[in-house]
Amino acid sequence: MTNSDAIENVILELRRGVIVLAALSLLDEEQYGYSLMKRLSECGLEVEQGTLYPLLRRLEGQGLLASSWRIEEGRPRRYYVISQAGREALPGLKAEWGGIVGMMGKVLSK
Amino acid sequence: MTNSDAIENVILELRRGVIVLAALSLLDEEQYGYSLMKRLSECGLEVEQGTLYPLLRRLEGQGLLASSWRIEEGRPRRYYVISQAGREALPGLKAEWGGIVGMMGKVLSK
DNA sequence: CATTATACTGTGTTTCACACAGTATGTCAA
DNA sequence: TTGACATACTGTGTGAAACACAGTATAATG
C-alpha cells in the first residue's frame, strides 16, 4: 500500500462512519435506495451502490429502517423509511455526532 | 441483535472513523500508545487497547507514523510520532473533515 | 436502436475492530 | 510484604462490513 492509498483510506474511514447517520436522517422522508444515493451525492457524500444497498438492508434487519417493495412510475422500487425505533434513536445519535464534532474541534486545534 | 445494540453500533461506527484523524493530529507531539490512549480518553474519545495498538502499527506500516522503541522512566515504551508523509497529509485530512462536518450540518438540519 | 440512466440483487475478498489472552513492570496501601 | 491496581505492550481468533465485481432488468434519450 502506497502513502496516498493510506491517506485515501483515512478519508474513506472518515466518510464511512457518517453514512449511516446521514442515511437515517434523510430517510425521515420515504425514499428508495437509488434516490437516496443521488441525494447523498448532491450533499457531497458519494456512496457506491455496493455499499449503500447492503447498508440499507442491514439497518432494516436491525430494526432502524422499514421497507416496502412497490411499483411506482412503472418501475418496481424498494422504499425505505426510518422506523419508530430509528426515529426515537435519531435525536440521541445527532447529539452524539455533535459531541464528536466538538471533541474533534478541540483535538484538531491542538 | 437488539435495537439498542444497533444504535450502539452506529455510535461506534461514528467514533471509529475519527480515531485515525485524532491520533494523527495528537501525534504531532511524540507519544507512546498508552499515553495517547489516555489523552484521547481525556478528550472524550474512549479507545480500547485492542483497537489503538493495532491501529498505530497499521498507520506506521502505511508510512503515516514512525516509531522507536526506547526505555524511559525505567520502562520500555514504543514512542510514535507523525511521519513526514503524515505531516504533509494532515492539512488535507483536516480540510476533508471540515467538509464532512459542513455536509452533515446540512443533512441533519433537513 | 443503441446507449445511458435508473434500480436492485448477489458473491467473493479483504480489511479491520474487538474480544480475549498473555507478559511484565511500577506503585501504593493494608 | 504482598496483593491489587495502573501502566504498557504483543498476539490470535472471530465476525462484521465495505468494496469490487458481476449480473439482471426496465425506462429514457438521442
Coordinates of C-alpha atoms (C1' of nucleotides) in Angstrom, one line a residue:
Chain A
M1 CA 0.0 0.0 0.0
T2 CA 1.4 3.4 -1.0
N3 CA 1.3 6.5 1.1
S4 CA -1.5 8.2 -0.9
D5 CA -3.5 4.9 -0.7
A6 CA -3.3 5.2 3.0
I7 CA -4.5 8.8 3.0
E8 CA -7.3 7.9 0.7
N9 CA -8.1 5.2 3.2
V10 CA -8.3 7.6 6.1
I11 CA -10.7 9.7 4.2
L12 CA -12.8 6.7 3.3
E13 CA -13.0 5.7 7.0
L14 CA -13.9 9.2 7.9
R15 CA -16.8 9.2 5.4
R16 CA -17.9 5.7 6.2
G17 CA -18.8 6.5 9.7
V18 CA -21.2 9.2 8.8
I19 CA -23.1 7.4 6.1
V20 CA -25.3 5.6 8.5
L21 CA -26.3 8.7 10.3
A22 CA -26.8 10.7 7.1
A23 CA -29.0 7.9 5.6
L24 CA -31.1 7.6 8.8
S25 CA -31.6 11.3 8.9
L26 CA -32.6 11.6 5.2
L27 CA -34.9 8.7 5.5
D28 CA -37.1 10.8 7.6
E29 CA -38.7 11.1 4.2
E30 CA -39.5 7.9 2.5
Q31 CA -37.1 7.1 -0.4
Y32 CA -35.8 4.3 -2.4
G33 CA -32.2 3.3 -2.5
Y34 CA -31.2 4.9 -5.7
S35 CA -32.8 8.2 -4.9
L36 CA -31.1 8.3 -1.5
M37 CA -27.8 7.6 -3.2
K38 CA -28.4 10.6 -5.5
R39 CA -29.5 12.7 -2.6
L40 CA -26.4 11.8 -0.6
S41 CA -24.3 12.6 -3.7
E42 CA -25.9 16.0 -4.0
C43 CA -24.9 16.6 -0.4
G44 CA -21.3 15.7 -1.3
L45 CA -21.3 12.2 0.2
E46 CA -20.5 9.8 -2.6
V47 CA -21.6 6.2 -1.8
E48 CA -21.3 3.2 -4.0
Q49 CA -24.3 1.0 -4.8
G50 CA -22.4 -1.9 -3.3
T51 CA -22.1 0.0 -0.1
L52 CA -25.5 1.6 0.2
Y53 CA -27.8 -1.2 -0.7
P54 CA -26.4 -3.7 1.8
L55 CA -26.3 -0.9 4.4
L56 CA -30.0 -0.3 4.0
R57 CA -30.8 -4.0 4.3
R58 CA -28.6 -4.2 7.3
L59 CA -30.3 -1.2 9.0
E60 CA -33.7 -2.8 8.2
G61 CA -32.6 -6.0 9.7
Q62 CA -31.5 -4.1 12.8
G63 CA -34.9 -2.5 13.0
L64 CA -33.9 1.1 12.4
L65 CA -35.5 1.2 9.0
A66 CA -38.6 -0.3 7.4
S67 CA -39.1 -1.0 3.7
S68 CA -41.8 -1.9 1.3
W69 CA -41.5 -3.1 -2.3
R70 CA -43.8 -1.1 -4.5
I71 CA -44.3 -0.3 -8.2
E72 CA -44.3 3.4 -8.8
E73 CA -43.8 5.3 -12.1
G74 CA -44.0 1.9 -13.9
R75 CA -40.9 0.7 -12.1
P76 CA -40.5 -1.6 -9.1
R77 CA -38.7 0.0 -6.2
R78 CA -37.9 -0.8 -2.6
Y79 CA -38.9 2.2 -0.5
Y80 CA -37.2 2.8 2.8
V81 CA -38.3 4.9 5.8
I82 CA -37.0 5.3 9.2
S83 CA -38.8 3.1 11.7
Q84 CA -40.3 4.1 15.0
A85 CA -37.2 2.8 16.8
G86 CA -35.0 4.7 14.4
R87 CA -37.0 7.9 14.9
E88 CA -36.6 7.6 18.6
A89 CA -32.9 6.9 18.3
L90 CA -32.2 9.8 16.0
P91 CA -32.0 12.7 18.4
G92 CA -29.5 10.8 20.6
L93 CA -27.4 10.0 17.5
K94 CA -27.4 13.6 16.4
A95 CA -26.4 14.6 19.9
E96 CA -23.6 12.0 19.8
W97 CA -22.5 13.5 16.4
G98 CA -22.5 17.0 17.9
G99 CA -20.3 15.7 20.7
I100 CA -17.8 14.1 18.3
V101 CA -17.6 17.3 16.2
G102 CA -16.9 19.4 19.4
M103 CA -14.3 16.9 20.6
M104 CA -12.6 16.9 17.2
G105 CA -12.6 20.6 17.2
K106 CA -10.5 20.5 20.4
V107 CA -8.2 17.7 19.2
L108 CA -7.5 19.3 15.8
S109 CA -6.8 22.7 17.1
K110 CA -4.0 21.5 19.4
Chain B
M1 CA -29.1 -8.0 17.5
T2 CA -31.4 -5.9 19.5
N3 CA -32.4 -2.4 18.7
S4 CA -30.2 -0.7 21.3
D5 CA -27.3 -2.8 20.1
A6 CA -27.8 -1.4 16.7
I7 CA -27.8 2.1 18.0
E8 CA -24.7 1.4 20.0
N9 CA -23.2 0.1 16.8
V10 CA -24.0 3.3 14.9
I11 CA -22.3 5.4 17.6
L12 CA -19.3 3.0 17.4
E13 CA -19.0 3.5 13.6
L14 CA -19.3 7.2 14.0
R15 CA -16.4 7.3 16.6
R16 CA -14.3 4.7 14.7
G17 CA -13.9 6.9 11.7
V18 CA -12.5 9.8 13.6
I19 CA -10.0 7.9 15.7
V20 CA -7.4 7.8 13.0
L21 CA -7.5 11.5 12.4
A22 CA -7.5 12.3 16.1
A23 CA -4.5 10.0 16.6
L24 CA -2.6 11.5 13.7
S25 CA -3.3 15.0 14.9
L26 CA -2.3 14.3 18.5
L27 CA 0.9 12.5 17.4
D28 CA 2.2 15.8 16.2
E29 CA 3.8 15.5 19.6
E30 CA 5.7 12.3 20.2
Q31 CA 3.8 9.9 22.5
Y32 CA 3.6 6.3 23.3
G33 CA 0.5 4.2 22.8
Y34 CA -0.7 4.2 26.4
S35 CA -0.3 8.0 26.9
L36 CA -2.1 8.6 23.6
M37 CA -4.9 6.4 24.8
K38 CA -5.2 8.4 28.0
R39 CA -5.1 11.7 26.0
L40 CA -7.8 10.6 23.7
S41 CA -9.9 9.5 26.7
E42 CA -9.4 12.9 28.3
C43 CA -10.7 14.4 25.1
G44 CA -13.8 12.2 25.3
L45 CA -12.7 9.6 22.8
E46 CA -12.6 6.2 24.6
V47 CA -10.5 3.7 22.6
E48 CA -9.7 0.1 23.6
Q49 CA -6.1 -1.1 23.8
G50 CA -7.0 -3.8 21.3
T51 CA -8.1 -1.1 18.9
L52 CA -5.5 1.6 19.4
Y53 CA -2.3 -0.5 19.4
P54 CA -3.0 -2.4 16.1
L55 CA -4.1 0.9 14.6
L56 CA -0.8 2.6 15.4
R57 CA 1.1 -0.4 14.0
R58 CA -1.1 -0.2 10.9
L59 CA -0.5 3.5 10.4
E60 CA 3.2 3.0 10.8
G61 CA 3.1 0.3 8.2
Q62 CA 1.3 2.7 5.9
G63 CA 4.0 5.2 6.5
L64 CA 1.9 7.9 8.2
L65 CA 3.6 7.3 11.6
A66 CA 7.1 6.5 12.7
S67 CA 8.0 4.7 15.9
S68 CA 11.0 4.0 18.1
W69 CA 11.4 1.6 21.0
R70 CA 13.0 3.3 23.9
I71 CA 13.4 2.9 27.7
E72 CA 12.3 5.9 29.6
E73 CA 11.4 6.3 33.3
G74 CA 12.7 2.8 33.8
R75 CA 10.1 1.3 31.5
P76 CA 10.3 0.3 27.8
R77 CA 7.9 2.1 25.6
R78 CA 7.2 2.4 21.9
Y79 CA 7.1 6.0 21.0
Y80 CA 5.1 7.2 18.0
V81 CA 5.3 10.4 16.0
I82 CA 3.7 11.6 12.8
S83 CA 6.0 11.0 9.8
Q84 CA 6.9 13.5 7.1
A85 CA 4.2 11.9 4.9
G86 CA 1.7 12.1 7.7
R87 CA 2.5 15.7 8.4
E88 CA 2.1 16.6 4.8
A89 CA -1.2 14.8 4.6
L90 CA -2.7 16.3 7.8
P91 CA -3.9 19.6 6.5
G92 CA -5.8 17.9 3.6
L93 CA -7.3 15.5 6.1
K94 CA -8.4 18.3 8.4
A95 CA -10.0 20.0 5.4
E96 CA -11.7 16.8 4.5
W97 CA -13.1 16.6 8.0
G98 CA -14.3 20.2 7.8
G99 CA -16.1 19.3 4.6
I100 CA -17.8 16.3 6.2
V101 CA -18.9 18.4 9.2
G102 CA -20.4 21.1 7.0
M103 CA -22.1 18.5 4.8
M104 CA -23.6 16.7 7.9
G105 CA -24.7 20.1 9.2
K106 CA -26.9 20.4 6.1
V107 CA -28.0 16.8 6.1
L108 CA -29.0 16.8 9.7
S109 CA -30.9 20.1 9.6
K110 CA -33.3 18.9 6.9
Chain C
dC1 C1' -31.9 1.0 -32.0
dA2 C1' -28.1 1.7 -29.2
dT3 C1' -26.5 3.9 -25.2
dT4 C1' -27.1 5.8 -20.8
dA5 C1' -29.6 6.3 -16.5
dT6 C1' -32.2 4.0 -13.4
dA7 C1' -32.8 0.3 -9.8
dC8 C1' -31.8 -3.7 -7.4
dT9 C1' -29.5 -8.4 -6.0
dG10 C1' -25.8 -11.4 -5.0
dT11 C1' -21.0 -13.3 -4.3
dG12 C1' -16.3 -13.4 -3.1
dT13 C1' -12.3 -11.0 -0.8
dT14 C1' -10.1 -8.3 2.3
dT15 C1' -9.7 -5.2 5.9
dC16 C1' -10.5 -4.2 10.4
dA17 C1' -12.3 -3.6 15.1
dC18 C1' -13.0 -6.1 19.0
dA19 C1' -12.8 -9.6 22.5
dC20 C1' -9.7 -12.2 24.8
dA21 C1' -5.5 -13.8 26.5
dG22 C1' -0.8 -13.3 27.7
dT23 C1' 3.5 -10.9 29.5
dA24 C1' 5.8 -7.8 32.6
dT25 C1' 7.0 -3.8 35.4
dG26 C1' 5.9 0.1 38.7
dT27 C1' 3.1 1.9 42.6
dC28 C1' 0.6 2.1 46.7
dA29 C1' -1.9 0.9 50.5
dA30 C1' -3.1 -2.6 54.1
Chain D
dT1 C1' 5.4 -7.8 52.0
dT2 C1' 2.0 -8.9 49.4
dG3 C1' -1.9 -8.2 46.8
dA4 C1' -4.3 -5.1 43.9
dC5 C1' -4.2 -1.8 40.5
dA6 C1' -2.2 1.1 37.0
dT7 C1' 0.9 1.0 33.4
dA8 C1' 2.4 -0.7 28.8
dC9 C1' 2.7 -3.7 25.1
dT10 C1' 2.1 -8.2 22.0
dG11 C1' -0.6 -11.6 19.7
dT12 C1' -4.5 -14.6 18.0
dG13 C1' -9.1 -15.7 16.5
dT14 C1' -13.6 -14.2 15.0
dG15 C1' -17.0 -11.8 13.0
dA16 C1' -18.8 -7.7 10.8
dA17 C1' -18.8 -4.9 6.9
dA18 C1' -17.1 -2.3 2.9
dC19 C1' -15.8 -2.8 -1.6
dA20 C1' -15.0 -4.8 -6.1
dC21 C1' -17.2 -7.1 -9.4
dA22 C1' -20.8 -9.3 -11.8
dG23 C1' -25.4 -9.9 -13.1
dT24 C1' -30.4 -8.6 -14.1
dA25 C1' -33.8 -5.6 -16.0
dT26 C1' -36.6 -1.5 -17.3
dA27 C1' -37.0 3.4 -18.8
dA28 C1' -35.5 7.3 -21.2
dT29 C1' -32.9 9.8 -24.7
dG30 C1' -30.7 10.8 -28.9

